[in-house]
mmCIF file of C-alpha atoms and ligand atoms in Angstrom:
data_model
loop_
_atom_site.group_PDB
_atom_site.id
_atom_site.type_symbol
_atom_site.label_atom_id
_atom_site.label_comp_id
_atom_site.label_asym_id
_atom_site.label_seq_id
_atom_site.Cartn_x
_atom_site.Cartn_y
_atom_site.Cartn_z
ATOM 1 C CA MET A 243 -32.390 12.629 5.335
ATOM 2 C CA VAL A 244 -29.543 10.508 6.624
ATOM 3 C CA ALA A 245 -29.000 10.443 10.379
ATOM 4 C CA GLY A 246 -31.121 13.578 10.647
ATOM 5 C CA LEU A 247 -29.098 15.538 8.070
ATOM 6 C CA ARG A 248 -30.293 16.547 4.638
ATOM 7 C CA PHE A 249 -27.555 15.728 2.111
ATOM 8 C CA GLN A 250 -28.046 17.243 -1.340
ATOM 9 C CA ASN A 251 -26.467 14.115 -2.837
ATOM 10 C CA PRO A 252 -24.792 10.991 -1.407
ATOM 11 C CA VAL A 253 -21.175 11.820 -2.350
ATOM 12 C CA LEU A 254 -18.787 12.870 0.423
ATOM 13 C CA LEU A 255 -15.020 13.305 0.667
ATOM 14 C CA ALA A 256 -13.511 10.846 3.150
ATOM 15 C CA ALA A 257 -11.703 11.823 6.336
ATOM 16 C CA GLY A 258 -8.012 12.503 5.987
ATOM 17 C CA THR A 259 -8.128 13.094 2.245
ATOM 18 C CA CYS A 260 -9.292 16.716 2.034
ATOM 19 C CA GLY A 261 -7.786 18.372 5.107
ATOM 20 C CA PHE A 262 -10.562 20.435 6.686
ATOM 21 C CA GLY A 263 -12.014 21.560 3.342
ATOM 22 C CA PRO A 264 -10.224 24.862 2.593
ATOM 23 C CA GLU A 265 -7.146 22.916 1.471
ATOM 24 C CA VAL A 266 -9.003 21.504 -1.553
ATOM 25 C CA ALA A 267 -11.387 24.386 -2.258
ATOM 26 C CA GLY A 268 -9.172 25.629 -5.109
ATOM 27 C CA THR A 269 -9.385 22.360 -7.029
ATOM 28 C CA VAL A 270 -12.727 20.859 -6.007
ATOM 29 C CA ASP A 271 -16.155 22.457 -6.351
ATOM 30 C CA LEU A 272 -17.157 21.678 -2.784
ATOM 31 C CA GLU A 273 -20.598 23.208 -3.312
ATOM 32 C CA ARG A 274 -21.471 20.324 -5.684
ATOM 33 C CA LEU A 275 -20.820 17.613 -3.099
ATOM 34 C CA GLY A 276 -23.009 16.043 -0.471
ATOM 35 C CA GLY A 277 -20.359 16.945 2.067
ATOM 36 C CA TRP A 278 -16.986 16.084 3.495
ATOM 37 C CA VAL A 279 -15.342 14.699 6.602
ATOM 38 C CA THR A 280 -12.412 16.570 8.134
ATOM 39 C CA LYS A 281 -9.039 15.189 9.102
ATOM 40 C CA SER A 282 -9.341 13.530 12.514
ATOM 41 C CA VAL A 283 -8.945 15.991 15.370
ATOM 42 C CA THR A 284 -7.230 15.170 18.668
ATOM 43 C CA LEU A 285 -6.933 17.096 21.912
ATOM 44 C CA GLU A 286 -3.333 18.193 21.361
ATOM 45 C CA PRO A 287 -1.681 19.057 18.045
ATOM 46 C CA ARG A 288 0.137 16.073 16.510
ATOM 47 C CA ARG A 289 3.042 16.235 14.104
ATOM 48 C CA GLY A 290 2.388 12.755 12.721
ATOM 49 C CA ASN A 291 4.750 10.056 11.495
ATOM 50 C CA PRO A 292 8.081 10.304 9.648
ATOM 51 C CA ALA A 293 8.120 10.565 5.830
ATOM 52 C CA PRO A 294 7.297 8.945 3.541
ATOM 53 C CA ARG A 295 3.746 8.849 4.852
ATOM 54 C CA VAL A 296 2.020 7.762 1.660
ATOM 55 C CA ALA A 297 3.036 5.320 -1.063
ATOM 56 C CA GLU A 298 1.518 3.678 -4.094
ATOM 57 C CA ALA A 299 1.138 -0.087 -4.230
ATOM 58 C CA PRO A 300 -0.514 -2.358 -6.815
ATOM 59 C CA ASP A 301 -4.214 -1.332 -6.991
ATOM 60 C CA ALA A 302 -3.781 0.391 -3.663
ATOM 61 C CA MET A 303 -2.292 3.189 -1.640
ATOM 62 C CA ILE A 304 -0.810 2.797 1.794
ATOM 63 C CA ASN A 305 -0.472 5.558 4.350
ATOM 64 C CA SER A 306 0.823 6.148 7.788
ATOM 65 C CA VAL A 307 0.160 9.813 8.413
ATOM 66 C CA GLY A 308 -0.070 9.233 12.140
ATOM 67 C CA LEU A 309 -2.981 11.538 12.888
ATOM 68 C CA ALA A 310 -1.147 14.752 12.038
ATOM 69 C CA ASN A 311 -3.540 17.577 12.939
ATOM 70 C CA PRO A 312 -3.432 21.021 14.545
ATOM 71 C CA GLY A 313 -5.336 19.999 17.696
ATOM 72 C CA VAL A 314 -8.819 20.888 18.838
ATOM 73 C CA GLU A 315 -8.131 24.467 19.987
ATOM 74 C CA GLU A 316 -6.793 25.544 16.612
ATOM 75 C CA VAL A 317 -9.652 23.758 14.847
ATOM 76 C CA ARG A 318 -12.228 25.444 17.054
ATOM 77 C CA ARG A 319 -10.770 28.936 16.899
ATOM 78 C CA ARG A 320 -9.399 29.268 13.408
ATOM 79 C CA ILE A 321 -10.620 26.499 11.141
ATOM 80 C CA LEU A 322 -14.305 25.885 11.867
ATOM 81 C CA PRO A 323 -15.254 29.575 11.575
ATOM 82 C CA ARG A 324 -14.003 29.494 7.959
ATOM 83 C CA LEU A 325 -16.100 26.498 6.980
ATOM 84 C CA ARG A 326 -19.503 28.153 7.099
ATOM 85 C CA ASP A 327 -18.621 30.491 4.250
ATOM 86 C CA LEU A 328 -16.760 27.876 2.262
ATOM 87 C CA ALA A 329 -19.795 25.958 1.099
ATOM 88 C CA LYS A 330 -23.415 26.511 2.029
ATOM 89 C CA ARG A 331 -25.091 23.283 0.999
ATOM 90 C CA PRO A 332 -22.666 20.441 1.792
ATOM 91 C CA ARG A 333 -22.812 18.844 5.214
ATOM 92 C CA VAL A 334 -19.558 18.765 7.167
ATOM 93 C CA LEU A 335 -18.664 16.054 9.662
ATOM 94 C CA VAL A 336 -15.749 16.602 12.020
ATOM 95 C CA SER A 337 -13.733 13.432 12.538
ATOM 96 C CA VAL A 338 -12.636 12.912 16.144
ATOM 97 C CA ALA A 339 -9.852 10.609 17.322
ATOM 98 C CA GLY A 340 -8.073 9.974 20.604
ATOM 99 C CA HIS A 341 -5.874 7.723 22.673
ATOM 100 C CA SER A 342 -8.343 7.401 25.508
ATOM 101 C CA LEU A 343 -12.025 7.691 26.335
ATOM 102 C CA ASP A 344 -11.330 11.009 28.066
ATOM 103 C CA GLU A 345 -9.640 12.421 24.987
ATOM 104 C CA TYR A 346 -12.680 11.686 22.783
ATOM 105 C CA LEU A 347 -15.037 13.190 25.327
ATOM 106 C CA ARG A 348 -12.973 16.314 25.811
ATOM 107 C CA VAL A 349 -12.569 16.944 22.066
ATOM 108 C CA VAL A 350 -16.316 16.601 21.528
ATOM 109 C CA GLU A 351 -17.069 18.890 24.495
ATOM 110 C CA LEU A 352 -14.729 21.526 23.116
ATOM 111 C CA LEU A 353 -16.188 21.337 19.609
ATOM 112 C CA GLU A 354 -19.803 21.059 20.655
ATOM 113 C CA GLU A 355 -20.404 24.786 21.107
ATOM 114 C CA SER A 356 -18.764 25.663 17.789
ATOM 115 C CA THR A 357 -20.531 26.340 14.511
ATOM 116 C CA GLY A 358 -19.427 25.458 11.001
ATOM 117 C CA PHE A 359 -20.151 21.744 11.049
ATOM 118 C CA HIS A 360 -23.155 19.463 11.270
ATOM 119 C CA GLY A 361 -22.107 16.191 12.849
ATOM 120 C CA PHE A 362 -19.284 14.082 14.214
ATOM 121 C CA GLU A 363 -17.581 11.049 12.717
ATOM 122 C CA LEU A 364 -15.931 9.138 15.546
ATOM 123 C CA ASN A 365 -12.766 7.561 14.205
ATOM 124 C CA LEU A 366 -12.507 4.369 16.258
ATOM 125 C CA SER A 367 -10.409 2.533 13.685
ATOM 126 C CA CYS A 368 -7.200 4.432 12.905
ATOM 127 C CA PRO A 369 -4.657 1.795 11.806
ATOM 128 C CA ASN A 370 -1.621 3.968 12.500
ATOM 129 C CA ASP A 371 -2.028 5.239 16.009
ATOM 130 C CA GLN A 372 -2.771 2.607 18.590
ATOM 131 C CA ARG A 373 -4.695 3.678 21.642
ATOM 132 C CA LEU A 374 -3.006 3.363 25.012
ATOM 133 C CA GLY A 375 -2.962 -0.345 25.689
ATOM 134 C CA GLY A 376 -3.247 -1.725 22.165
ATOM 135 C CA ARG A 377 -6.239 -2.524 19.961
ATOM 136 C CA PRO A 378 -8.228 0.209 18.207
ATOM 137 C CA PHE A 379 -11.463 1.097 19.956
ATOM 138 C CA ALA A 380 -13.498 -0.459 17.143
ATOM 139 C CA LEU A 381 -12.099 -3.894 18.000
ATOM 140 C CA ASP A 382 -12.686 -3.612 21.746
ATOM 141 C CA ARG A 383 -16.415 -3.869 22.394
ATOM 142 C CA GLU A 384 -16.422 -2.279 25.856
ATOM 143 C CA ALA A 385 -14.144 0.570 24.854
ATOM 144 C CA LEU A 386 -16.236 1.277 21.762
ATOM 145 C CA GLN A 387 -19.440 1.417 23.765
ATOM 146 C CA SER A 388 -17.904 3.737 26.373
ATOM 147 C CA VAL A 389 -16.778 6.190 23.699
ATOM 148 C CA VAL A 390 -20.017 6.154 21.719
ATOM 149 C CA SER A 391 -22.316 6.408 24.727
ATOM 150 C CA GLY A 392 -20.098 9.020 26.408
ATOM 151 C CA VAL A 393 -20.085 11.171 23.282
ATOM 152 C CA ARG A 394 -23.820 10.603 22.786
ATOM 153 C CA GLU A 395 -24.438 12.168 26.221
ATOM 154 C CA ARG A 396 -22.454 15.247 25.242
ATOM 155 C CA THR A 397 -23.962 16.176 21.895
ATOM 156 C CA ASP A 398 -27.244 16.150 20.007
ATOM 157 C CA ARG A 399 -25.432 16.267 16.693
ATOM 158 C CA PRO A 400 -25.512 13.131 14.524
ATOM 159 C CA LEU A 401 -22.797 10.626 15.394
ATOM 160 C CA PHE A 402 -21.276 8.646 12.544
ATOM 161 C CA VAL A 403 -19.085 5.844 13.888
ATOM 162 C CA LYS A 404 -16.217 4.670 11.669
ATOM 163 C CA LEU A 405 -15.375 0.993 12.022
ATOM 164 C CA ALA A 406 -12.486 -1.228 10.991
ATOM 165 C CA PRO A 407 -12.309 -3.494 7.914
ATOM 166 C CA HIS A 408 -10.612 -6.385 9.765
ATOM 167 C CA ASP A 409 -13.228 -6.898 12.457
ATOM 168 C CA PRO A 410 -13.794 -10.628 13.062
ATOM 169 C CA ASP A 411 -17.303 -9.906 14.371
ATOM 170 C CA LEU A 412 -18.462 -6.849 12.449
ATOM 171 C CA GLU A 413 -22.145 -7.629 13.013
ATOM 172 C CA GLY A 414 -21.570 -7.682 16.791
ATOM 173 C CA THR A 415 -19.667 -4.397 16.619
ATOM 174 C CA VAL A 416 -22.436 -2.806 14.555
ATOM 175 C CA ARG A 417 -25.048 -3.843 17.114
ATOM 176 C CA ALA A 418 -22.857 -2.552 19.951
ATOM 177 C CA ALA A 419 -22.389 0.829 18.248
ATOM 178 C CA GLU A 420 -26.114 1.076 17.594
ATOM 179 C CA SER A 421 -27.109 0.289 21.156
ATOM 180 C CA ALA A 422 -24.559 2.818 22.455
ATOM 181 C CA GLY A 423 -26.211 5.591 20.429
ATOM 182 C CA ALA A 424 -24.586 5.761 16.991
ATOM 183 C CA SER A 425 -26.682 7.611 14.389
ATOM 184 C CA ALA A 426 -24.895 6.012 11.419
ATOM 185 C CA LEU A 427 -21.940 3.764 10.622
ATOM 186 C CA THR A 428 -19.056 4.538 8.298
ATOM 187 C CA LEU A 429 -17.584 1.395 6.740
ATOM 188 C CA VAL A 430 -14.599 1.059 6.405
ATOM 189 C CA ASN A 431 -11.297 2.611 7.469
ATOM 190 C CA THR A 432 -8.074 1.503 5.760
ATOM 191 C CA LEU A 433 -6.863 -2.073 6.183
ATOM 192 C CA PRO A 434 -3.734 -2.452 8.345
ATOM 193 C CA VAL A 435 -0.813 -3.874 6.378
ATOM 194 C CA SER A 436 2.552 -4.909 7.771
ATOM 195 C CA GLU A 437 5.971 -3.746 6.930
ATOM 196 C CA VAL A 438 7.519 -6.123 4.416
ATOM 197 C CA ALA A 439 11.029 -7.190 3.596
ATOM 198 C CA GLU A 440 13.434 -4.862 1.835
ATOM 199 C CA GLY A 441 13.304 -5.306 -1.924
ATOM 200 C CA ALA A 442 9.699 -6.503 -2.049
ATOM 201 C CA ALA A 443 7.277 -4.878 -4.500
ATOM 202 C CA TRP A 444 5.329 -3.389 -1.622
ATOM 203 C CA PRO A 445 6.628 0.104 -0.800
ATOM 204 C CA ARG A 446 7.993 1.123 2.581
ATOM 205 C CA LEU A 447 6.753 3.943 4.742
ATOM 206 C CA GLY A 448 8.703 5.967 7.278
ATOM 207 C CA ALA A 449 6.677 4.482 10.102
ATOM 208 C CA GLY A 450 6.777 0.883 8.815
ATOM 209 C CA PRO A 451 3.250 -0.529 8.731
ATOM 210 C CA GLY A 452 0.333 1.436 7.284
ATOM 211 C CA GLY A 453 -3.300 1.420 6.210
ATOM 212 C CA MET A 454 -4.273 0.246 2.738
ATOM 213 C CA SER A 455 -6.900 2.004 0.631
ATOM 214 C CA GLY A 456 -7.846 2.161 -3.045
ATOM 215 C CA PRO A 457 -9.417 -0.410 -5.398
ATOM 216 C CA ALA A 458 -7.959 -3.394 -3.488
ATOM 217 C CA LEU A 459 -10.067 -2.351 -0.491
ATOM 218 C CA ARG A 460 -13.355 -2.169 -2.419
ATOM 219 C CA PRO A 461 -14.498 -5.792 -1.947
ATOM 220 C CA VAL A 462 -13.775 -5.483 1.771
ATOM 221 C CA GLY A 463 -15.796 -2.276 2.066
ATOM 222 C CA LEU A 464 -18.685 -3.715 0.083
ATOM 223 C CA GLU A 465 -18.775 -6.848 2.204
ATOM 224 C CA ALA A 466 -18.798 -4.746 5.368
ATOM 225 C CA VAL A 467 -21.712 -2.668 4.079
ATOM 226 C CA ARG A 468 -23.691 -5.816 3.218
ATOM 227 C CA LYS A 469 -22.998 -7.360 6.621
ATOM 228 C CA ALA A 470 -24.019 -4.207 8.466
ATOM 229 C CA ARG A 471 -27.152 -3.836 6.327
ATOM 230 C CA GLY A 472 -28.151 -7.310 7.443
ATOM 231 C CA VAL A 473 -28.191 -6.446 11.148
ATOM 232 C CA THR A 474 -29.106 -2.769 11.539
ATOM 233 C CA ARG A 475 -31.522 -0.165 10.256
ATOM 234 C CA LEU A 476 -29.016 2.608 10.933
ATOM 235 C CA PRO A 477 -27.792 4.414 7.825
ATOM 236 C CA VAL A 478 -24.513 3.041 6.500
ATOM 237 C CA VAL A 479 -21.844 5.108 4.739
ATOM 238 C CA GLY A 480 -19.772 3.080 2.275
ATOM 239 C CA VAL A 481 -16.099 3.895 1.754
ATOM 240 C CA GLY A 482 -13.243 1.960 0.227
ATOM 241 C CA GLY A 483 -11.928 1.922 -3.335
ATOM 242 C CA ILE A 484 -14.602 4.021 -5.029
ATOM 243 C CA LEU A 485 -13.040 5.389 -8.218
ATOM 244 C CA GLY A 486 -16.102 6.349 -10.214
ATOM 245 C CA PRO A 487 -19.876 6.160 -10.665
ATOM 246 C CA SER A 488 -20.183 2.396 -11.102
ATOM 247 C CA ASP A 489 -18.301 1.730 -7.849
ATOM 248 C CA ALA A 490 -20.514 4.249 -6.050
ATOM 249 C CA MET A 491 -23.637 2.570 -7.451
ATOM 250 C CA GLU A 492 -22.381 -0.795 -6.251
ATOM 251 C CA TYR A 493 -22.118 0.529 -2.692
ATOM 252 C CA LEU A 494 -25.554 2.168 -2.889
ATOM 253 C CA GLU A 495 -27.051 -1.075 -4.176
ATOM 254 C CA ALA A 496 -25.353 -2.950 -1.318
ATOM 255 C CA GLY A 497 -27.326 -0.766 1.079
ATOM 256 C CA ALA A 498 -25.199 2.322 1.688
ATOM 257 C CA SER A 499 -27.115 5.591 2.089
ATOM 258 C CA LEU A 500 -24.021 7.707 1.413
ATOM 259 C CA ILE A 501 -20.585 7.039 -0.045
ATOM 260 C CA GLN A 502 -17.192 8.600 0.620
ATOM 261 C CA MET A 503 -14.278 8.958 -1.791
ATOM 262 C CA GLY A 504 -10.663 9.536 -0.816
ATOM 263 C CA THR A 505 -7.791 7.772 -2.539
ATOM 264 C CA ALA A 506 -9.304 8.390 -5.989
ATOM 265 C CA THR A 507 -9.109 12.149 -5.414
ATOM 266 C CA PHE A 508 -5.321 12.114 -5.145
ATOM 267 C CA ALA A 509 -5.101 11.108 -8.820
ATOM 268 C CA ASP A 510 -8.233 12.963 -9.898
ATOM 269 C CA PRO A 511 -9.531 15.627 -7.488
ATOM 270 C CA ARG A 512 -12.729 16.099 -9.493
ATOM 271 C CA ALA A 513 -13.708 12.412 -9.566
ATOM 272 C CA PRO A 514 -16.347 12.929 -6.821
ATOM 273 C CA GLU A 515 -18.014 15.741 -8.798
ATOM 274 C CA ARG A 516 -18.301 13.448 -11.789
ATOM 275 C CA VAL A 517 -19.896 10.777 -9.611
ATOM 276 C CA VAL A 518 -22.443 13.394 -8.487
ATOM 277 C CA GLU A 519 -23.216 14.274 -12.114
ATOM 278 C CA VAL A 520 -23.734 10.666 -13.169
ATOM 279 C CA LEU A 521 -25.856 9.831 -10.117
ATOM 280 C CA GLU A 522 -27.998 12.910 -10.731
ATOM 281 C CA ARG A 523 -28.548 11.921 -14.329
ATOM 282 C CA ALA A 524 -29.528 8.439 -13.186
ATOM 283 C CA ARG A 525 -31.723 9.450 -10.244
ATOM 284 C CA GLY A 526 -32.667 13.081 -10.892
ATOM 285 C CA PRO A 527 -31.302 15.926 -8.753
ATOM 286 C CA ALA A 528 -32.205 15.905 -5.076
ATOM 287 C CA PRO A 529 -34.166 18.883 -3.796
ATOM 288 C CA VAL A 530 -31.854 21.601 -2.526
ATOM 289 C CA PRO A 531 -31.839 21.505 1.264
ATOM 290 C CA PRO A 532 -33.719 24.439 2.749
ATOM 291 C CA THR A 533 -31.704 26.891 4.823
ATOM 292 C CA PRO A 534 -31.884 25.611 8.390
ATOM 293 C CA PRO A 535 -33.838 27.716 10.879
ATOM 294 C CA ALA A 536 -31.824 30.569 12.366
ATOM 295 C CA ALA A 537 -31.263 28.823 15.696
ATOM 296 C CA ALA A 538 -30.003 25.611 14.141
ATOM 297 C CA GLU A 539 -27.840 27.555 11.705
ATOM 298 C CA ALA A 540 -26.389 29.558 14.566
ATOM 299 C CA SER A 541 -25.402 26.453 16.479
ATOM 300 C CA GLY A 542 -24.253 24.765 13.312
ATOM 301 C CA SER A 543 -26.376 21.774 14.196
ATOM 302 C CA GLU A 544 -29.182 19.969 12.492
ATOM 303 C CA VAL A 545 -30.208 17.739 15.278
ATOM 304 C CA ALA A 546 -31.268 14.198 14.522
ATOM 305 C CA ARG A 547 -34.865 13.836 15.676
ATOM 306 C CA SER A 548 -36.150 11.323 13.191
ATOM 307 C CA PRO A 549 -36.137 7.545 13.716
ATOM 308 C CA ASP A 550 -33.263 7.344 11.232
ATOM 309 C CA GLY A 551 -30.581 8.400 13.640
ATOM 310 C CA ALA A 552 -32.420 10.120 16.465
ATOM 311 C CA PRO A 553 -30.222 10.564 19.532
HETATM 312 O O1 LIG B 115 -3.597 9.566 10.218
HETATM 313 C C1 LIG B 115 -3.542 8.411 9.755
HETATM 314 O O2 LIG B 115 -2.458 7.825 9.585
HETATM 315 C C2 LIG B 115 -4.755 7.643 9.406
HETATM 316 C C3 LIG B 115 -5.929 7.670 10.141
HETATM 317 BR BR1 LIG B 115 -6.173 8.769 11.630
HETATM 318 C C4 LIG B 115 -7.024 6.828 9.770
HETATM 319 O O3 LIG B 115 -8.084 6.772 10.396
HETATM 320 N N1 LIG B 115 -6.852 6.029 8.681
HETATM 321 C C5 LIG B 115 -5.703 6.031 7.977
HETATM 322 O O4 LIG B 115 -5.598 5.284 7.004
HETATM 323 N N2 LIG B 115 -4.669 6.841 8.332
#
């Protein structure tokens, strides 16, 4: 159990890298995975940033997608109902983003009654879409606590809180998220990188600056997991630069309970399945999660009641 959810294995697809799930179902055996996190959902549909939105850099990828998503109404009405039949065993987290406290609260309220997913991942660290007034929520202690505690009051589902890699006081942020009611922490989002001069080796994106992911981010993600592990008993989800089994093991040994893969899947969509296979050989397969009781299944929720992530 992690944050009250039974994951069949610790390998998840990271937010923003697999759409809502159906987009990758033709190339990835979703049923083999521990789960996935959807693209971040906002109150209104967003078209996102100008192309190019993604580019390759040395040992890294940079993106500035700009939160392109169909908006919460479309997600609630047309997308979530498809997810229940897509894969029975994986656990699905819906990523939520917003410009304001009210936007987060409203999106969660609108999704709360829906089925087809098991928990929320609050994206408080998007590098490409500044909240009204500047810094991302993850780097503003008061704003972070208002969002997490406000959402906590509106749902019993597990709340994963996704933090930033460039936080000068990550331990303080972790404690703040925990005291506000987080069930788990996802570490880390992409690292903000600036636009650079024309002609430099670093590629340019339509929007200018972007978020860096891929192998170059791995030491940053690992360090964040170790720091968080030192100050909280909440489950930690490690993400950043995981290409294969040995990277995943490194995160698990650093104290992560789950790992997420994203950038690696663009080059090799089945990389996460291979990580599952190797981990299973090393650790033995996890017991298949039992079908949740009818009521929980109907609401789509597996409510965190245990000390590891109880609301
Ligand atoms: O949409 C994006 O540009 C984006 C988001 Br919301 C995020 O959280 N992290 C990222 O690298 N890109």
